[in-house]
Amino acid sequence: MLRRFAFLLLLPCQAQALELDMPIGLVQSSQSEQSLATLNLPTGVWNGSEVPSVTLTGQVTKTTFQSSEIRKPDAVAAAIWPQLDAQGYDLALQCADQTCGGYDFRFTLPVVPPPHMFVDLGDYVFLSGLKDGTQGLWLLISRSLGQTHVQLTQVRPADAPPIELSSASLTSASGVLETDLIATGRYVLADLTFDAGSARLDKASFASLQALGAYLIRHSDQSIALVGHTDSSGSHEANLDLSKQRAEAVRKMLLDQFPLISPTRVGCEGIGYFSPLASNAAPEGREINRRVEVILVPTRP
């Protein structure tokens, strides 16, 4: 039986088209489209003679992405799959290299040839999903030749919304974050958004977290604390707990997307509603106060 699954935290489903924020560093390298084609979508691992699949017919789009930054395939999957789940896709198969079937599994897939896609047979992650019985997609993620590679293959009816992909951008966040940290020792991760009364982040990637991850990789001797805050709604005890949970959710996303950062360098604290940036009397102020900040902490000798 198919099931819904998210590696990180689920996103609210708002758009009809498939819209993705690719993890920072991954850029689209190719795209091809067939107006009418048949795709065998894997739903099981190699069983010794074949890969169990369902056959779907429609418009087939193959898109590849590359990055010069080495990312663990499962960390990249963790940033992408929640967005697909939020678009209504049910997870049909999740496996990794030898669990999938290694060479035999990989060569049943119509993988885009080099230079746009390379697959290390001992280091890849595969996921497939189905939607409404008429749409399907699969993701293949690997590290090879000093790069990270992703292929997204989708099949859909001709009248279904077209695939739309967008890259998560740092914009000016990286420079502002480093400037503020150096000048004041703190930085508000202002683009993080939480469900009201919840520690659930409502996106799978944020520019400020990408900037923070890049900063910590450049400054490998620097440690930080993530400090969660709430507005004044609710009890003192509940808000202390919620603020700590928010900081922990941000820490998890940061470390999942930047596995080279040691967990010992990232601490978590929660201080509830005791340090507001704005008045809690208005909704706008309460929204500002629901936040997570980065604090530089002394590096231990």
PDB file of C-alpha atoms in Angstrom:
ATOM      1  CA  MET A   1       0.000   0.000   0.000  1.00  0.00           C
ATOM      2  CA  LEU A   2       1.363   3.412  -0.946  1.00  0.00           C
ATOM      3  CA  ARG A   3       2.128   5.812   1.861  1.00  0.00           C
ATOM      4  CA  ARG A   4       2.868   9.460   2.362  1.00  0.00           C
ATOM      5  CA  PHE A   5       6.366  10.110   3.696  1.00  0.00           C
ATOM      6  CA  ALA A   6       8.498  13.163   4.456  1.00  0.00           C
ATOM      7  CA  PHE A   7      12.192  13.151   5.287  1.00  0.00           C
ATOM      8  CA  LEU A   8      11.973  16.475   7.082  1.00  0.00           C
ATOM      9  CA  LEU A   9       8.789  18.442   7.594  1.00  0.00           C
ATOM     10  CA  LEU A  10       5.761  18.596   5.305  1.00  0.00           C
ATOM     11  CA  LEU A  11       4.863  21.747   3.427  1.00  0.00           C
ATOM     12  CA  PRO A  12       1.358  23.140   2.941  1.00  0.00           C
ATOM     13  CA  CYS A  13       0.008  22.279  -0.500  1.00  0.00           C
ATOM     14  CA  GLN A  14      -0.889  25.504  -2.252  1.00  0.00           C
ATOM     15  CA  ALA A  15       0.148  25.399  -5.918  1.00  0.00           C
ATOM     16  CA  GLN A  16      -1.236  23.051  -8.530  1.00  0.00           C
ATOM     17  CA  ALA A  17       1.947  22.943 -10.596  1.00  0.00           C
ATOM     18  CA  LEU A  18       4.983  21.071  -9.332  1.00  0.00           C
ATOM     19  CA  GLU A  19       7.217  23.720  -7.788  1.00  0.00           C
ATOM     20  CA  LEU A  20      10.545  22.861  -6.173  1.00  0.00           C
ATOM     21  CA  ASP A  21      13.179  24.821  -4.294  1.00  0.00           C
ATOM     22  CA  MET A  22      16.337  22.900  -5.104  1.00  0.00           C
ATOM     23  CA  PRO A  23      18.972  22.737  -2.355  1.00  0.00           C
ATOM     24  CA  ILE A  24      21.461  25.575  -2.731  1.00  0.00           C
ATOM     25  CA  GLY A  25      24.312  24.821  -5.119  1.00  0.00           C
ATOM     26  CA  LEU A  26      22.225  22.624  -7.435  1.00  0.00           C
ATOM     27  CA  VAL A  27      21.484  24.227 -10.790  1.00  0.00           C
ATOM     28  CA  GLN A  28      19.561  22.838 -13.742  1.00  0.00           C
ATOM     29  CA  SER A  29      21.920  21.404 -16.363  1.00  0.00           C
ATOM     30  CA  SER A  30      19.492  19.908 -18.900  1.00  0.00           C
ATOM     31  CA  GLN A  31      15.854  19.241 -19.681  1.00  0.00           C
ATOM     32  CA  SER A  32      14.162  17.151 -22.354  1.00  0.00           C
ATOM     33  CA  GLU A  33      10.495  16.444 -23.022  1.00  0.00           C
ATOM     34  CA  GLN A  34       8.499  13.862 -24.979  1.00  0.00           C
ATOM     35  CA  SER A  35       4.890  14.758 -25.680  1.00  0.00           C
ATOM     36  CA  LEU A  36       3.721  11.118 -25.629  1.00  0.00           C
ATOM     37  CA  ALA A  37       5.827   8.355 -24.097  1.00  0.00           C
ATOM     38  CA  THR A  38       5.593   5.390 -21.751  1.00  0.00           C
ATOM     39  CA  LEU A  39       7.475   5.300 -18.455  1.00  0.00           C
ATOM     40  CA  ASN A  40       7.978   2.256 -16.221  1.00  0.00           C
ATOM     41  CA  LEU A  41       7.937   3.702 -12.709  1.00  0.00           C
ATOM     42  CA  PRO A  42       9.783   1.501 -10.170  1.00  0.00           C
ATOM     43  CA  THR A  43       7.718   0.526  -7.134  1.00  0.00           C
ATOM     44  CA  GLY A  44      10.063  -2.157  -5.781  1.00  0.00           C
ATOM     45  CA  VAL A  45      13.757  -3.060  -5.685  1.00  0.00           C
ATOM     46  CA  TRP A  46      15.520  -5.484  -8.049  1.00  0.00           C
ATOM     47  CA  ASN A  47      14.225  -8.960  -7.168  1.00  0.00           C
ATOM     48  CA  GLY A  48      16.768 -10.996  -9.082  1.00  0.00           C
ATOM     49  CA  SER A  49      15.047 -10.869 -12.435  1.00  0.00           C
ATOM     50  CA  GLU A  50      13.268  -7.515 -12.704  1.00  0.00           C
ATOM     51  CA  VAL A  51      12.308  -4.277 -10.992  1.00  0.00           C
ATOM     52  CA  PRO A  52       8.579  -4.212 -10.067  1.00  0.00           C
ATOM     53  CA  SER A  53       7.052  -1.203 -11.804  1.00  0.00           C
ATOM     54  CA  VAL A  54       3.843   0.449 -12.898  1.00  0.00           C
ATOM     55  CA  THR A  55       3.521   1.686 -16.468  1.00  0.00           C
ATOM     56  CA  LEU A  56       2.292   5.226 -17.079  1.00  0.00           C
ATOM     57  CA  THR A  57       1.787   6.986 -20.381  1.00  0.00           C
ATOM     58  CA  GLY A  58       1.822  10.715 -20.965  1.00  0.00           C
ATOM     59  CA  GLN A  59       4.177  13.636 -21.319  1.00  0.00           C
ATOM     60  CA  VAL A  60       7.596  12.633 -19.958  1.00  0.00           C
ATOM     61  CA  THR A  61      10.029  15.289 -18.747  1.00  0.00           C
ATOM     62  CA  LYS A  62      13.621  14.576 -17.697  1.00  0.00           C
ATOM     63  CA  THR A  63      15.458  17.311 -15.801  1.00  0.00           C
ATOM     64  CA  THR A  64      18.998  17.126 -14.415  1.00  0.00           C
ATOM     65  CA  PHE A  65      20.759  19.258 -11.821  1.00  0.00           C
ATOM     66  CA  GLN A  66      24.410  19.505 -10.853  1.00  0.00           C
ATOM     67  CA  SER A  67      26.411  21.105  -8.064  1.00  0.00           C
ATOM     68  CA  SER A  68      30.137  21.490  -7.507  1.00  0.00           C
ATOM     69  CA  GLU A  69      29.411  21.107  -3.782  1.00  0.00           C
ATOM     70  CA  ILE A  70      29.494  17.511  -2.533  1.00  0.00           C
ATOM     71  CA  ARG A  71      26.238  16.672  -0.735  1.00  0.00           C
ATOM     72  CA  LYS A  72      25.146  13.345   0.722  1.00  0.00           C
ATOM     73  CA  PRO A  73      22.418  11.935  -1.542  1.00  0.00           C
ATOM     74  CA  ASP A  74      20.103  11.296   1.401  1.00  0.00           C
ATOM     75  CA  ALA A  75      20.511  14.917   2.577  1.00  0.00           C
ATOM     76  CA  VAL A  76      19.577  16.185  -0.887  1.00  0.00           C
ATOM     77  CA  ALA A  77      16.577  13.842  -0.921  1.00  0.00           C
ATOM     78  CA  ALA A  78      15.588  15.192   2.485  1.00  0.00           C
ATOM     79  CA  ALA A  79      15.415  18.696   1.046  1.00  0.00           C
ATOM     80  CA  ILE A  80      13.458  17.734  -2.075  1.00  0.00           C
ATOM     81  CA  TRP A  81      10.964  15.007  -1.148  1.00  0.00           C
ATOM     82  CA  PRO A  82       8.839  17.021   1.323  1.00  0.00           C
ATOM     83  CA  GLN A  83       8.021  19.396  -1.518  1.00  0.00           C
ATOM     84  CA  LEU A  84       6.848  16.502  -3.692  1.00  0.00           C
ATOM     85  CA  ASP A  85       4.824  15.084  -0.815  1.00  0.00           C
ATOM     86  CA  ALA A  86       3.195  18.479  -0.392  1.00  0.00           C
ATOM     87  CA  GLN A  87       2.234  18.445  -4.064  1.00  0.00           C
ATOM     88  CA  GLY A  88       0.243  15.243  -3.460  1.00  0.00           C
ATOM     89  CA  TYR A  89       2.728  12.530  -4.439  1.00  0.00           C
ATOM     90  CA  ASP A  90       2.595   9.246  -2.513  1.00  0.00           C
ATOM     91  CA  LEU A  91       5.940   7.583  -1.927  1.00  0.00           C
ATOM     92  CA  ALA A  92       6.094   4.351  -3.914  1.00  0.00           C
ATOM     93  CA  LEU A  93       9.747   3.405  -3.361  1.00  0.00           C
ATOM     94  CA  GLN A  94      12.704   4.687  -1.372  1.00  0.00           C
ATOM     95  CA  CYS A  95      16.034   2.848  -1.521  1.00  0.00           C
ATOM     96  CA  ALA A  96      19.791   3.353  -1.738  1.00  0.00           C
ATOM     97  CA  ASP A  97      22.434   1.788  -4.055  1.00  0.00           C
ATOM     98  CA  GLN A  98      22.889  -1.836  -2.913  1.00  0.00           C
ATOM     99  CA  THR A  99      19.457  -1.951  -1.252  1.00  0.00           C
ATOM    100  CA  CYS A 100      17.899  -0.945  -4.583  1.00  0.00           C
ATOM    101  CA  GLY A 101      19.863  -3.596  -6.429  1.00  0.00           C
ATOM    102  CA  GLY A 102      23.055  -1.744  -7.335  1.00  0.00           C
ATOM    103  CA  TYR A 103      24.042  -2.148 -10.988  1.00  0.00           C
ATOM    104  CA  ASP A 104      20.957  -4.154 -11.971  1.00  0.00           C
ATOM    105  CA  PHE A 105      18.531  -1.565 -10.606  1.00  0.00           C
ATOM    106  CA  ARG A 106      20.419   1.438 -11.968  1.00  0.00           C
ATOM    107  CA  PHE A 107      20.514   0.106 -15.522  1.00  0.00           C
ATOM    108  CA  THR A 108      16.767  -0.391 -15.708  1.00  0.00           C
ATOM    109  CA  LEU A 109      16.408   3.395 -15.444  1.00  0.00           C
ATOM    110  CA  PRO A 110      16.449   5.748 -18.442  1.00  0.00           C
ATOM    111  CA  VAL A 111      19.234   7.904 -16.989  1.00  0.00           C
ATOM    112  CA  VAL A 112      20.332  10.987 -18.906  1.00  0.00           C
ATOM    113  CA  PRO A 113      23.853  10.332 -20.277  1.00  0.00           C
ATOM    114  CA  PRO A 114      27.014  12.244 -19.292  1.00  0.00           C
ATOM    115  CA  PRO A 115      27.967  15.016 -18.975  1.00  0.00           C
ATOM    116  CA  HIS A 116      24.578  15.931 -17.462  1.00  0.00           C
ATOM    117  CA  MET A 117      24.197  12.898 -15.186  1.00  0.00           C
ATOM    118  CA  PHE A 118      26.720  10.602 -13.508  1.00  0.00           C
ATOM    119  CA  VAL A 119      25.831   7.806 -11.080  1.00  0.00           C
ATOM    120  CA  ASP A 120      28.161   6.147  -8.581  1.00  0.00           C
ATOM    121  CA  LEU A 121      26.787   2.594  -8.293  1.00  0.00           C
ATOM    122  CA  GLY A 122      27.847   2.467  -4.646  1.00  0.00           C
ATOM    123  CA  ASP A 123      26.517   5.889  -3.651  1.00  0.00           C
ATOM    124  CA  TYR A 124      23.049   6.806  -4.873  1.00  0.00           C
ATOM    125  CA  VAL A 125      19.529   7.297  -3.519  1.00  0.00           C
ATOM    126  CA  PHE A 126      16.339   6.607  -5.470  1.00  0.00           C
ATOM    127  CA  LEU A 127      12.760   7.670  -4.774  1.00  0.00           C
ATOM    128  CA  SER A 128       9.576   7.313  -6.788  1.00  0.00           C
ATOM    129  CA  GLY A 129       6.089   8.665  -6.248  1.00  0.00           C
ATOM    130  CA  LEU A 130       2.568   8.452  -7.684  1.00  0.00           C
ATOM    131  CA  LYS A 131      -0.268  10.957  -7.776  1.00  0.00           C
ATOM    132  CA  ASP A 132      -3.924  10.345  -8.646  1.00  0.00           C
ATOM    133  CA  GLY A 133      -3.025   7.149 -10.514  1.00  0.00           C
ATOM    134  CA  THR A 134      -2.112   9.156 -13.630  1.00  0.00           C
ATOM    135  CA  GLN A 135       1.043  11.035 -12.651  1.00  0.00           C
ATOM    136  CA  GLY A 136       4.382   9.695 -11.491  1.00  0.00           C
ATOM    137  CA  LEU A 137       7.952  10.764 -10.925  1.00  0.00           C
ATOM    138  CA  TRP A 138      11.278   9.427  -9.786  1.00  0.00           C
ATOM    139  CA  LEU A 139      14.404  11.025  -8.340  1.00  0.00           C
ATOM    140  CA  LEU A 140      17.939   9.678  -8.688  1.00  0.00           C
ATOM    141  CA  ILE A 141      20.610  11.410  -6.587  1.00  0.00           C
ATOM    142  CA  SER A 142      24.309  10.568  -6.575  1.00  0.00           C
ATOM    143  CA  ARG A 143      27.811  11.908  -5.921  1.00  0.00           C
ATOM    144  CA  SER A 144      30.409  11.338  -8.624  1.00  0.00           C
ATOM    145  CA  LEU A 145      33.458  13.056 -10.127  1.00  0.00           C
ATOM    146  CA  GLY A 146      33.536  15.677  -7.370  1.00  0.00           C
ATOM    147  CA  GLN A 147      29.951  16.786  -7.988  1.00  0.00           C
ATOM    148  CA  THR A 148      26.408  16.151  -6.802  1.00  0.00           C
ATOM    149  CA  HIS A 149      23.996  14.980  -9.504  1.00  0.00           C
ATOM    150  CA  VAL A 150      20.191  14.823  -9.520  1.00  0.00           C
ATOM    151  CA  GLN A 151      17.776  13.567 -12.173  1.00  0.00           C
ATOM    152  CA  LEU A 152      14.061  14.192 -11.845  1.00  0.00           C
ATOM    153  CA  THR A 153      11.855  12.288 -14.304  1.00  0.00           C
ATOM    154  CA  GLN A 154       8.123  13.018 -14.404  1.00  0.00           C
ATOM    155  CA  VAL A 155       5.210  11.606 -16.416  1.00  0.00           C
ATOM    156  CA  ARG A 156       1.854  13.413 -16.528  1.00  0.00           C
ATOM    157  CA  PRO A 157      -1.233  13.755 -18.732  1.00  0.00           C
ATOM    158  CA  ALA A 158      -0.943  16.417 -21.404  1.00  0.00           C
ATOM    159  CA  ASP A 159      -3.598  18.538 -19.683  1.00  0.00           C
ATOM    160  CA  ALA A 160      -1.917  18.409 -16.256  1.00  0.00           C
ATOM    161  CA  PRO A 161      -0.030  21.515 -15.043  1.00  0.00           C
ATOM    162  CA  PRO A 162       3.523  21.664 -16.420  1.00  0.00           C
ATOM    163  CA  ILE A 163       6.492  21.102 -14.184  1.00  0.00           C
ATOM    164  CA  GLU A 164       7.967  24.283 -12.709  1.00  0.00           C
ATOM    165  CA  LEU A 165      11.359  24.295 -11.015  1.00  0.00           C
ATOM    166  CA  SER A 166      13.087  27.105  -9.183  1.00  0.00           C
ATOM    167  CA  SER A 167      16.468  27.257  -7.479  1.00  0.00           C
ATOM    168  CA  ALA A 168      16.747  28.386  -3.865  1.00  0.00           C
ATOM    169  CA  SER A 169      18.836  31.546  -3.928  1.00  0.00           C
ATOM    170  CA  LEU A 170      21.005  33.105  -1.275  1.00  0.00           C
ATOM    171  CA  THR A 171      20.256  36.560  -2.704  1.00  0.00           C
ATOM    172  CA  SER A 172      22.031  38.924  -0.317  1.00  0.00           C
ATOM    173  CA  ALA A 173      21.519  36.785   2.778  1.00  0.00           C
ATOM    174  CA  SER A 174      25.090  35.475   2.949  1.00  0.00           C
ATOM    175  CA  GLY A 175      26.760  38.876   3.060  1.00  0.00           C
ATOM    176  CA  VAL A 176      24.229  40.378   5.484  1.00  0.00           C
ATOM    177  CA  LEU A 177      24.437  37.390   7.832  1.00  0.00           C
ATOM    178  CA  GLU A 178      28.229  37.494   8.066  1.00  0.00           C
ATOM    179  CA  THR A 179      28.297  41.273   8.475  1.00  0.00           C
ATOM    180  CA  ASP A 180      25.751  41.171  11.315  1.00  0.00           C
ATOM    181  CA  LEU A 181      27.435  38.254  13.055  1.00  0.00           C
ATOM    182  CA  ILE A 182      30.796  40.009  12.999  1.00  0.00           C
ATOM    183  CA  ALA A 183      29.346  43.342  14.113  1.00  0.00           C
ATOM    184  CA  THR A 184      26.856  42.217  16.778  1.00  0.00           C
ATOM    185  CA  GLY A 185      27.426  38.496  17.385  1.00  0.00           C
ATOM    186  CA  ARG A 186      23.817  37.682  16.474  1.00  0.00           C
ATOM    187  CA  TYR A 187      21.542  37.381  13.436  1.00  0.00           C
ATOM    188  CA  VAL A 188      17.789  36.871  13.113  1.00  0.00           C
ATOM    189  CA  LEU A 189      16.853  34.137  10.627  1.00  0.00           C
ATOM    190  CA  ALA A 190      13.972  36.297   9.492  1.00  0.00           C
ATOM    191  CA  ASP A 191      12.801  34.201   6.547  1.00  0.00           C
ATOM    192  CA  LEU A 192      12.065  31.138   8.693  1.00  0.00           C
ATOM    193  CA  THR A 193       8.344  30.608   9.010  1.00  0.00           C
ATOM    194  CA  PHE A 194       6.504  28.346  11.429  1.00  0.00           C
ATOM    195  CA  ASP A 195       2.908  27.244  11.657  1.00  0.00           C
ATOM    196  CA  ALA A 196       1.173  29.157  14.466  1.00  0.00           C
ATOM    197  CA  GLY A 197       1.713  27.402  17.791  1.00  0.00           C
ATOM    198  CA  SER A 198       3.943  24.822  16.086  1.00  0.00           C
ATOM    199  CA  ALA A 199       7.639  24.033  15.662  1.00  0.00           C
ATOM    200  CA  ARG A 200       7.040  22.802  12.120  1.00  0.00           C
ATOM    201  CA  LEU A 201       8.918  24.758   9.470  1.00  0.00           C
ATOM    202  CA  ASP A 202       6.653  25.353   6.499  1.00  0.00           C
ATOM    203  CA  LYS A 203       9.317  25.098   3.765  1.00  0.00           C
ATOM    204  CA  ALA A 204      12.090  22.614   2.989  1.00  0.00           C
ATOM    205  CA  SER A 205      14.791  25.209   2.368  1.00  0.00           C
ATOM    206  CA  PHE A 206      15.472  28.790   3.486  1.00  0.00           C
ATOM    207  CA  ALA A 207      17.997  31.290   2.115  1.00  0.00           C
ATOM    208  CA  SER A 208      19.129  32.362   5.591  1.00  0.00           C
ATOM    209  CA  LEU A 209      19.886  28.762   6.599  1.00  0.00           C
ATOM    210  CA  GLN A 210      21.814  28.205   3.395  1.00  0.00           C
ATOM    211  CA  ALA A 211      23.814  31.359   4.183  1.00  0.00           C
ATOM    212  CA  LEU A 212      24.417  30.170   7.742  1.00  0.00           C
ATOM    213  CA  GLY A 213      25.577  26.760   6.547  1.00  0.00           C
ATOM    214  CA  ALA A 214      27.983  28.374   4.077  1.00  0.00           C
ATOM    215  CA  TYR A 215      29.296  30.648   6.856  1.00  0.00           C
ATOM    216  CA  LEU A 216      29.952  27.738   9.219  1.00  0.00           C
ATOM    217  CA  ILE A 217      31.773  25.807   6.501  1.00  0.00           C
ATOM    218  CA  ARG A 218      33.990  28.820   5.769  1.00  0.00           C
ATOM    219  CA  HIS A 219      34.605  29.398   9.500  1.00  0.00           C
ATOM    220  CA  SER A 220      35.233  25.845  10.626  1.00  0.00           C
ATOM    221  CA  ASP A 221      36.415  26.898  14.113  1.00  0.00           C
ATOM    222  CA  GLN A 222      33.255  28.885  14.953  1.00  0.00           C
ATOM    223  CA  SER A 223      30.378  27.510  17.043  1.00  0.00           C
ATOM    224  CA  ILE A 224      26.865  28.930  17.340  1.00  0.00           C
ATOM    225  CA  ALA A 225      23.704  28.659  19.407  1.00  0.00           C
ATOM    226  CA  LEU A 226      20.263  28.697  17.803  1.00  0.00           C
ATOM    227  CA  VAL A 227      17.858  30.508  20.132  1.00  0.00           C
ATOM    228  CA  GLY A 228      14.111  30.092  19.695  1.00  0.00           C
ATOM    229  CA  HIS A 229      11.542  32.765  20.578  1.00  0.00           C
ATOM    230  CA  THR A 230       7.747  32.938  20.720  1.00  0.00           C
ATOM    231  CA  ASP A 231       5.093  35.597  20.999  1.00  0.00           C
ATOM    232  CA  SER A 232       3.280  36.076  24.338  1.00  0.00           C
ATOM    233  CA  SER A 233       0.272  33.879  23.535  1.00  0.00           C
ATOM    234  CA  GLY A 234      -0.076  30.930  25.904  1.00  0.00           C
ATOM    235  CA  SER A 235       1.579  29.965  29.169  1.00  0.00           C
ATOM    236  CA  HIS A 236       5.176  30.558  30.178  1.00  0.00           C
ATOM    237  CA  GLU A 237       5.930  26.825  30.323  1.00  0.00           C
ATOM    238  CA  ALA A 238       4.360  26.084  26.948  1.00  0.00           C
ATOM    239  CA  ASN A 239       6.253  28.910  25.267  1.00  0.00           C
ATOM    240  CA  LEU A 240       9.593  27.842  26.724  1.00  0.00           C
ATOM    241  CA  ASP A 241       9.021  24.362  25.369  1.00  0.00           C
ATOM    242  CA  LEU A 242       7.845  25.624  21.974  1.00  0.00           C
ATOM    243  CA  SER A 243      10.787  27.997  21.564  1.00  0.00           C
ATOM    244  CA  LYS A 244      13.248  25.170  22.253  1.00  0.00           C
ATOM    245  CA  GLN A 245      11.435  22.915  19.776  1.00  0.00           C
ATOM    246  CA  ARG A 246      11.687  25.617  17.101  1.00  0.00           C
ATOM    247  CA  ALA A 247      15.422  25.969  17.648  1.00  0.00           C
ATOM    248  CA  GLU A 248      15.811  22.184  17.459  1.00  0.00           C
ATOM    249  CA  ALA A 249      13.807  22.032  14.200  1.00  0.00           C
ATOM    250  CA  VAL A 250      16.101  24.655  12.663  1.00  0.00           C
ATOM    251  CA  ARG A 251      19.184  22.791  13.922  1.00  0.00           C
ATOM    252  CA  LYS A 252      17.958  19.569  12.331  1.00  0.00           C
ATOM    253  CA  MET A 253      17.319  21.204   8.972  1.00  0.00           C
ATOM    254  CA  LEU A 254      20.721  22.923   9.031  1.00  0.00           C
ATOM    255  CA  LEU A 255      22.634  19.742   9.866  1.00  0.00           C
ATOM    256  CA  ASP A 256      20.631  17.625   7.417  1.00  0.00           C
ATOM    257  CA  GLN A 257      21.440  19.994   4.580  1.00  0.00           C
ATOM    258  CA  PHE A 258      25.060  20.583   5.638  1.00  0.00           C
ATOM    259  CA  PRO A 259      26.354  17.204   6.848  1.00  0.00           C
ATOM    260  CA  LEU A 260      29.955  18.472   6.926  1.00  0.00           C
ATOM    261  CA  ILE A 261      29.100  20.701   9.917  1.00  0.00           C
ATOM    262  CA  SER A 262      29.795  18.914  13.202  1.00  0.00           C
ATOM    263  CA  PRO A 263      26.671  18.742  15.427  1.00  0.00           C
ATOM    264  CA  THR A 264      28.843  19.747  18.393  1.00  0.00           C
ATOM    265  CA  ARG A 265      29.210  23.209  16.858  1.00  0.00           C
ATOM    266  CA  VAL A 266      25.463  23.942  16.890  1.00  0.00           C
ATOM    267  CA  GLY A 267      23.664  24.321  20.211  1.00  0.00           C
ATOM    268  CA  CYS A 268      19.977  24.986  20.938  1.00  0.00           C
ATOM    269  CA  GLU A 269      18.189  27.137  23.483  1.00  0.00           C
ATOM    270  CA  GLY A 270      14.651  28.405  23.959  1.00  0.00           C
ATOM    271  CA  ILE A 271      13.663  31.508  25.936  1.00  0.00           C
ATOM    272  CA  GLY A 272       9.960  31.741  25.180  1.00  0.00           C
ATOM    273  CA  TYR A 273       8.507  35.268  25.085  1.00  0.00           C
ATOM    274  CA  PHE A 274      11.148  36.987  27.259  1.00  0.00           C
ATOM    275  CA  SER A 275      12.994  38.825  24.464  1.00  0.00           C
ATOM    276  CA  PRO A 276      10.459  40.402  22.069  1.00  0.00           C
ATOM    277  CA  LEU A 277      11.573  42.488  19.099  1.00  0.00           C
ATOM    278  CA  ALA A 278       8.145  44.098  18.706  1.00  0.00           C
ATOM    279  CA  SER A 279       4.937  44.630  20.645  1.00  0.00           C
ATOM    280  CA  ASN A 280       2.825  41.519  21.159  1.00  0.00           C
ATOM    281  CA  ALA A 281      -0.317  43.690  21.084  1.00  0.00           C
ATOM    282  CA  ALA A 282      -0.593  43.473  17.281  1.00  0.00           C
ATOM    283  CA  PRO A 283      -0.548  40.441  14.958  1.00  0.00           C
ATOM    284  CA  GLU A 284       2.377  41.913  13.012  1.00  0.00           C
ATOM    285  CA  GLY A 285       4.434  42.213  16.178  1.00  0.00           C
ATOM    286  CA  ARG A 286       3.607  38.693  17.297  1.00  0.00           C
ATOM    287  CA  GLU A 287       4.728  37.373  13.907  1.00  0.00           C
ATOM    288  CA  ILE A 288       8.080  39.149  14.245  1.00  0.00           C
ATOM    289  CA  ASN A 289       8.551  37.739  17.732  1.00  0.00           C
ATOM    290  CA  ARG A 290       8.086  34.138  16.539  1.00  0.00           C
ATOM    291  CA  ARG A 291      11.644  33.628  15.396  1.00  0.00           C
ATOM    292  CA  VAL A 292      14.967  31.829  15.727  1.00  0.00           C
ATOM    293  CA  GLU A 293      18.235  33.737  16.106  1.00  0.00           C
ATOM    294  CA  VAL A 294      21.854  32.739  15.603  1.00  0.00           C
ATOM    295  CA  ILE A 295      24.245  33.657  18.407  1.00  0.00           C
ATOM    296  CA  LEU A 296      28.023  33.319  18.124  1.00  0.00           C
ATOM    297  CA  VAL A 297      29.464  31.422  21.077  1.00  0.00           C
ATOM    298  CA  PRO A 298      33.094  31.310  22.197  1.00  0.00           C
ATOM    299  CA  THR A 299      35.131  28.585  20.588  1.00  0.00           C
ATOM    300  CA  ARG A 300      36.397  26.099  23.118  1.00  0.00           C
ATOM    301  CA  PRO A 301      40.196  25.789  23.215  1.00  0.00           C
TER     302      PRO A 301
END
